Amino acid sequence: QVQLVQSGAEVKKPGASLKLSCKASGYTFTNYYMHWVRQAPGQGVEWMGIINPSGGATNYAQKFRGRVTVTRDTSTSTVYMEVSSLRSEDTAAYYCAGDMLTGDDAFDTWGQGTMVTVSS
Amino acid sequence: EIVLTQSPGTLSLAPGERATLSCRASQSVSSNYLAWYQQKPGQAPRLLIYGASSRATGIPDRFSGSGSGTDFTLTISRLEPEDFAVYYCQQYGTSPLAEYTFGQGTKLEIK
């Protein structure tokens, strides 16, 4: 079955960098775009960026450009997201997600989430 | 960037009642690329509705979506206890690498 498995929880200090992973299985990895979404505690859901696993093209929400980089490794069917210059406001649950089933670009498949805590 | 505004912020209803949630876009949503998600505490969001009105796989028919252009609605015809959660609308772009945005959410709570 289609599955997205994310890396484990992280605790980072302000100013550090972070690299999260999302391993896909159960479908052809290069056929479906992958997104990253985050949710700060008690807050709403925020779209961060997208990658085309086939060619590696990306796009990011304006507020994350220059600080977030999404990459992929087709040999392991894994997507990565690196966030630099972490600050306390980056404390959140981070999810990878995509349209692997519906064919309409809505997010029908989600990872289990990775909790990131940024604290001195 | 399209801004989505959801209303109300919180909706208090009893099981068995009808829920109507609104999502208004700052500009027209192309091809009705508007989705609704349900999120329960500690879980990832779950897709309910895509294309403004199509139910995702496994979603009960008490959930329905409607609307076009800038005004969209999620209706839950008869609330079940498991429906009390937070609901988000989302617009997705005309091209896959376009920007996506979510509304701020509506919390549906038990009255």
mmCIF file of C-alpha atoms in Angstrom:
data_model
loop_
_atom_site.group_PDB
_atom_site.id
_atom_site.type_symbol
_atom_site.label_atom_id
_atom_site.label_comp_id
_atom_site.label_asym_id
_atom_site.label_seq_id
_atom_site.Cartn_x
_atom_site.Cartn_y
_atom_site.Cartn_z
ATOM 1 C CA GLN A 1 0.000 0.000 0.000
ATOM 2 C CA VAL A 2 1.018 3.598 -0.507
ATOM 3 C CA GLN A 3 3.008 4.817 2.481
ATOM 4 C CA LEU A 4 5.100 7.816 3.502
ATOM 5 C CA VAL A 5 7.378 7.226 6.480
ATOM 6 C CA GLN A 6 9.091 10.212 8.034
ATOM 7 C CA SER A 7 12.192 10.475 10.170
ATOM 8 C CA GLY A 8 12.022 10.808 13.942
ATOM 9 C CA ALA A 9 11.597 13.743 16.267
ATOM 10 C CA GLU A 10 14.318 16.379 16.462
ATOM 11 C CA VAL A 11 15.451 18.907 19.047
ATOM 12 C CA LYS A 12 17.596 21.742 17.707
ATOM 13 C CA LYS A 13 19.116 24.948 18.999
ATOM 14 C CA PRO A 14 18.334 28.325 17.431
ATOM 15 C CA GLY A 15 20.536 29.031 14.438
ATOM 16 C CA ALA A 16 21.095 25.361 13.655
ATOM 17 C CA SER A 17 19.992 23.522 10.524
ATOM 18 C CA LEU A 18 17.686 20.563 10.182
ATOM 19 C CA LYS A 19 17.210 17.868 7.551
ATOM 20 C CA LEU A 20 14.052 15.782 7.580
ATOM 21 C CA SER A 21 13.333 12.738 5.439
ATOM 22 C CA CYS A 22 10.229 11.171 3.952
ATOM 23 C CA LYS A 23 10.551 7.665 2.470
ATOM 24 C CA ALA A 24 7.898 6.649 -0.038
ATOM 25 C CA SER A 25 6.731 3.143 -0.862
ATOM 26 C CA GLY A 26 3.904 1.381 -2.627
ATOM 27 C CA TYR A 27 3.906 3.491 -5.790
ATOM 28 C CA THR A 28 6.202 4.786 -8.529
ATOM 29 C CA PHE A 29 8.157 7.478 -6.697
ATOM 30 C CA THR A 30 8.940 9.644 -9.732
ATOM 31 C CA ASN A 31 5.322 9.858 -10.885
ATOM 32 C CA TYR A 32 3.953 12.027 -8.046
ATOM 33 C CA TYR A 33 4.910 15.403 -6.650
ATOM 34 C CA MET A 34 5.713 15.618 -2.952
ATOM 35 C CA HIS A 35 4.883 18.498 -0.635
ATOM 36 C CA TRP A 36 6.000 19.613 2.802
ATOM 37 C CA VAL A 37 3.516 21.112 5.238
ATOM 38 C CA ARG A 38 3.990 22.215 8.829
ATOM 39 C CA GLN A 39 1.820 22.931 11.833
ATOM 40 C CA ALA A 40 2.974 24.871 14.871
ATOM 41 C CA PRO A 41 1.452 23.824 18.214
ATOM 42 C CA GLY A 42 -2.172 24.928 18.393
ATOM 43 C CA GLN A 43 -1.954 26.598 14.977
ATOM 44 C CA GLY A 44 -3.192 25.914 11.475
ATOM 45 C CA VAL A 45 -1.600 24.049 8.617
ATOM 46 C CA GLU A 46 0.980 25.834 6.477
ATOM 47 C CA TRP A 47 2.207 24.773 3.034
ATOM 48 C CA MET A 48 5.967 25.043 2.687
ATOM 49 C CA GLY A 49 7.089 23.660 -0.655
ATOM 50 C CA ILE A 50 6.915 21.064 -3.413
ATOM 51 C CA ILE A 51 9.286 18.899 -5.416
ATOM 52 C CA ASN A 52 8.862 17.009 -8.645
ATOM 53 C CA PRO A 53 10.738 13.784 -7.867
ATOM 54 C CA SER A 54 11.193 13.080 -11.557
ATOM 55 C CA GLY A 55 13.335 16.074 -12.469
ATOM 56 C CA GLY A 56 13.942 17.649 -9.061
ATOM 57 C CA ALA A 57 12.217 20.971 -9.815
ATOM 58 C CA THR A 58 10.981 22.753 -6.706
ATOM 59 C CA ASN A 59 8.869 25.656 -5.555
ATOM 60 C CA TYR A 60 8.482 27.180 -2.119
ATOM 61 C CA ALA A 61 6.067 29.394 -0.259
ATOM 62 C CA GLN A 62 7.354 32.951 -0.335
ATOM 63 C CA LYS A 63 8.099 33.056 3.388
ATOM 64 C CA PHE A 64 10.401 30.016 3.187
ATOM 65 C CA ARG A 65 12.401 30.881 0.089
ATOM 66 C CA GLY A 66 16.092 31.042 0.827
ATOM 67 C CA ARG A 67 15.782 29.106 4.082
ATOM 68 C CA VAL A 68 14.192 25.832 2.969
ATOM 69 C CA THR A 69 15.577 23.363 0.421
ATOM 70 C CA VAL A 70 13.756 20.249 -0.748
ATOM 71 C CA THR A 71 15.690 17.487 -2.511
ATOM 72 C CA ARG A 72 15.121 13.880 -3.435
ATOM 73 C CA ASP A 73 17.015 10.622 -3.870
ATOM 74 C CA THR A 74 15.346 8.485 -6.503
ATOM 75 C CA SER A 75 17.508 5.472 -5.641
ATOM 76 C CA THR A 76 15.892 5.258 -2.212
ATOM 77 C CA SER A 77 12.526 6.896 -3.016
ATOM 78 C CA THR A 78 13.183 9.494 -0.348
ATOM 79 C CA VAL A 79 12.455 13.199 -0.219
ATOM 80 C CA TYR A 80 14.383 15.495 2.091
ATOM 81 C CA MET A 81 13.719 18.964 3.451
ATOM 82 C CA GLU A 82 16.459 21.095 4.931
ATOM 83 C CA VAL A 83 15.628 24.143 7.021
ATOM 84 C CA SER A 84 18.426 26.512 7.958
ATOM 85 C CA SER A 85 18.770 29.275 10.556
ATOM 86 C CA LEU A 86 16.215 27.679 12.844
ATOM 87 C CA ARG A 87 14.298 29.854 15.257
ATOM 88 C CA SER A 88 11.802 29.106 18.003
ATOM 89 C CA GLU A 89 8.921 29.829 15.613
ATOM 90 C CA ASP A 90 9.992 26.782 13.569
ATOM 91 C CA THR A 91 8.857 24.522 16.401
ATOM 92 C CA ALA A 92 6.169 22.485 14.677
ATOM 93 C CA ALA A 93 5.058 19.146 13.334
ATOM 94 C CA TYR A 94 6.324 18.721 9.779
ATOM 95 C CA TYR A 95 4.507 16.509 7.294
ATOM 96 C CA CYS A 96 5.250 15.270 3.813
ATOM 97 C CA ALA A 97 2.161 14.755 1.703
ATOM 98 C CA GLY A 98 1.003 14.316 -1.851
ATOM 99 C CA ASP A 99 -1.583 13.192 -4.343
ATOM 100 C CA MET A 100 -0.718 9.549 -4.872
ATOM 101 C CA LEU A 101 -4.254 8.223 -5.252
ATOM 102 C CA THR A 102 -6.827 10.806 -6.354
ATOM 103 C CA GLY A 103 -5.131 12.313 -9.395
ATOM 104 C CA ASP A 104 -6.391 15.799 -8.603
ATOM 105 C CA ASP A 105 -3.382 17.346 -6.787
ATOM 106 C CA ALA A 106 -5.137 17.411 -3.394
ATOM 107 C CA PHE A 107 -3.184 15.695 -0.606
ATOM 108 C CA ASP A 108 -4.666 12.235 -0.231
ATOM 109 C CA THR A 109 -1.558 10.680 1.325
ATOM 110 C CA TRP A 110 0.327 11.984 4.377
ATOM 111 C CA GLY A 111 3.346 10.958 6.373
ATOM 112 C CA GLN A 112 2.994 10.442 10.103
ATOM 113 C CA GLY A 113 4.691 13.743 10.845
ATOM 114 C CA THR A 114 7.967 14.714 12.490
ATOM 115 C CA MET A 115 7.949 16.909 15.584
ATOM 116 C CA VAL A 116 10.696 19.498 15.609
ATOM 117 C CA THR A 117 11.484 21.503 18.717
ATOM 118 C CA VAL A 118 13.763 24.528 18.503
ATOM 119 C CA SER A 119 14.929 25.620 21.915
ATOM 120 C CA SER A 120 18.060 26.904 23.570
ATOM 121 C CA GLU B 1 -0.965 34.263 -3.500
ATOM 122 C CA ILE B 2 -4.579 33.307 -2.905
ATOM 123 C CA VAL B 3 -5.699 33.896 0.686
ATOM 124 C CA LEU B 4 -8.416 31.623 2.053
ATOM 125 C CA THR B 5 -10.628 32.847 4.892
ATOM 126 C CA GLN B 6 -12.706 30.286 6.769
ATOM 127 C CA SER B 7 -15.757 31.026 8.864
ATOM 128 C CA PRO B 8 -16.795 30.650 11.540
ATOM 129 C CA GLY B 9 -13.636 30.166 13.573
ATOM 130 C CA THR B 10 -15.496 27.861 15.942
ATOM 131 C CA LEU B 11 -18.818 26.138 15.400
ATOM 132 C CA SER B 12 -20.685 24.595 18.345
ATOM 133 C CA LEU B 13 -23.287 22.007 17.409
ATOM 134 C CA ALA B 14 -24.826 18.835 18.776
ATOM 135 C CA PRO B 15 -24.652 15.347 17.258
ATOM 136 C CA GLY B 16 -27.379 14.916 14.674
ATOM 137 C CA GLU B 17 -27.341 18.577 13.638
ATOM 138 C CA ARG B 18 -26.232 19.938 10.276
ATOM 139 C CA ALA B 19 -22.904 21.760 9.977
ATOM 140 C CA THR B 20 -22.128 24.373 7.350
ATOM 141 C CA LEU B 21 -18.532 25.596 7.043
ATOM 142 C CA SER B 22 -17.470 28.401 4.711
ATOM 143 C CA CYS B 23 -14.258 29.111 2.822
ATOM 144 C CA ARG B 24 -13.829 32.346 0.890
ATOM 145 C CA ALA B 25 -10.919 32.969 -1.487
ATOM 146 C CA SER B 26 -9.295 36.346 -2.166
ATOM 147 C CA GLN B 27 -9.459 35.601 -5.900
ATOM 148 C CA SER B 28 -11.098 33.003 -8.056
ATOM 149 C CA VAL B 29 -9.875 29.439 -7.512
ATOM 150 C CA SER B 30 -8.960 28.002 -10.871
ATOM 151 C CA SER B 31 -10.913 24.959 -12.046
ATOM 152 C CA ASN B 32 -12.391 24.640 -8.571
ATOM 153 C CA TYR B 33 -9.151 23.220 -7.231
ATOM 154 C CA LEU B 34 -10.443 23.463 -3.693
ATOM 155 C CA ALA B 35 -10.087 20.728 -1.083
ATOM 156 C CA TRP B 36 -11.338 20.158 2.450
ATOM 157 C CA TYR B 37 -9.480 18.298 5.184
ATOM 158 C CA GLN B 38 -10.406 17.034 8.620
ATOM 159 C CA GLN B 39 -7.841 16.963 11.402
ATOM 160 C CA LYS B 40 -8.116 15.351 14.813
ATOM 161 C CA PRO B 41 -5.638 15.943 17.665
ATOM 162 C CA GLY B 42 -2.316 14.230 17.154
ATOM 163 C CA GLN B 43 -3.142 13.166 13.596
ATOM 164 C CA ALA B 44 -2.258 14.348 10.137
ATOM 165 C CA PRO B 45 -5.048 16.007 8.163
ATOM 166 C CA ARG B 46 -7.292 13.667 6.179
ATOM 167 C CA LEU B 47 -8.614 14.552 2.730
ATOM 168 C CA LEU B 48 -12.417 14.737 2.640
ATOM 169 C CA ILE B 49 -13.301 16.653 -0.528
ATOM 170 C CA TYR B 50 -11.321 17.549 -3.648
ATOM 171 C CA GLY B 51 -12.258 19.477 -6.760
ATOM 172 C CA ALA B 52 -14.703 21.429 -4.562
ATOM 173 C CA SER B 53 -17.312 18.655 -4.551
ATOM 174 C CA SER B 54 -15.806 15.193 -5.035
ATOM 175 C CA ARG B 55 -15.583 12.961 -1.983
ATOM 176 C CA ALA B 56 -12.279 11.220 -1.381
ATOM 177 C CA THR B 57 -12.178 7.451 -1.101
ATOM 178 C CA GLY B 58 -13.891 6.134 2.019
ATOM 179 C CA ILE B 59 -15.490 9.422 3.030
ATOM 180 C CA PRO B 60 -19.129 9.026 4.179
ATOM 181 C CA ASP B 61 -21.809 10.657 2.066
ATOM 182 C CA ARG B 62 -22.895 12.893 4.936
ATOM 183 C CA PHE B 63 -19.925 15.057 3.875
ATOM 184 C CA SER B 64 -20.512 17.219 0.818
ATOM 185 C CA GLY B 65 -18.737 20.130 -0.800
ATOM 186 C CA SER B 66 -20.102 22.853 -3.010
ATOM 187 C CA GLY B 67 -19.252 26.224 -4.464
ATOM 188 C CA SER B 68 -17.182 27.785 -7.195
ATOM 189 C CA GLY B 69 -15.109 30.847 -7.940
ATOM 190 C CA THR B 70 -14.399 32.429 -4.566
ATOM 191 C CA ASP B 71 -17.053 30.904 -2.274
ATOM 192 C CA PHE B 72 -17.029 27.315 -1.114
ATOM 193 C CA THR B 73 -18.933 25.338 1.491
ATOM 194 C CA LEU B 74 -18.440 22.068 3.348
ATOM 195 C CA THR B 75 -21.656 20.583 4.672
ATOM 196 C CA ILE B 76 -21.970 17.724 7.127
ATOM 197 C CA SER B 77 -25.589 16.677 6.888
ATOM 198 C CA ARG B 78 -25.968 14.932 10.229
ATOM 199 C CA LEU B 79 -23.128 15.163 12.719
ATOM 200 C CA GLU B 80 -21.705 11.996 14.201
ATOM 201 C CA PRO B 81 -19.563 12.081 17.382
ATOM 202 C CA GLU B 82 -16.425 11.364 15.340
ATOM 203 C CA ASP B 83 -16.974 14.456 13.163
ATOM 204 C CA PHE B 84 -15.958 16.918 15.871
ATOM 205 C CA ALA B 85 -12.560 18.089 14.718
ATOM 206 C CA VAL B 86 -10.823 20.960 12.925
ATOM 207 C CA TYR B 87 -11.539 21.468 9.225
ATOM 208 C CA TYR B 88 -9.287 23.196 6.705
ATOM 209 C CA CYS B 89 -9.879 24.282 3.157
ATOM 210 C CA GLN B 90 -7.003 24.361 0.688
ATOM 211 C CA GLN B 91 -6.551 25.703 -2.795
ATOM 212 C CA TYR B 92 -4.139 24.049 -5.167
ATOM 213 C CA GLY B 93 -2.715 25.730 -8.195
ATOM 214 C CA THR B 94 -3.263 25.543 -11.891
ATOM 215 C CA SER B 95 0.140 23.972 -12.364
ATOM 216 C CA PRO B 96 1.753 21.400 -10.076
ATOM 217 C CA LEU B 97 4.588 23.708 -9.025
ATOM 218 C CA ALA B 98 2.295 26.593 -8.175
ATOM 219 C CA GLU B 99 1.891 27.733 -4.573
ATOM 220 C CA TYR B 100 -0.716 26.050 -2.409
ATOM 221 C CA THR B 101 -2.495 27.699 0.526
ATOM 222 C CA PHE B 102 -4.660 26.585 3.429
ATOM 223 C CA GLY B 103 -7.368 28.420 5.285
ATOM 224 C CA GLN B 104 -6.889 29.065 8.992
ATOM 225 C CA GLY B 105 -9.332 26.338 9.993
ATOM 226 C CA THR B 106 -12.764 25.949 11.598
ATOM 227 C CA LYS B 107 -13.032 24.086 14.880
ATOM 228 C CA LEU B 108 -16.221 22.048 15.096
ATOM 229 C CA GLU B 109 -16.961 21.415 18.760
ATOM 230 C CA ILE B 110 -19.684 19.590 20.651
ATOM 231 C CA LYS B 111 -22.357 21.858 22.068
#
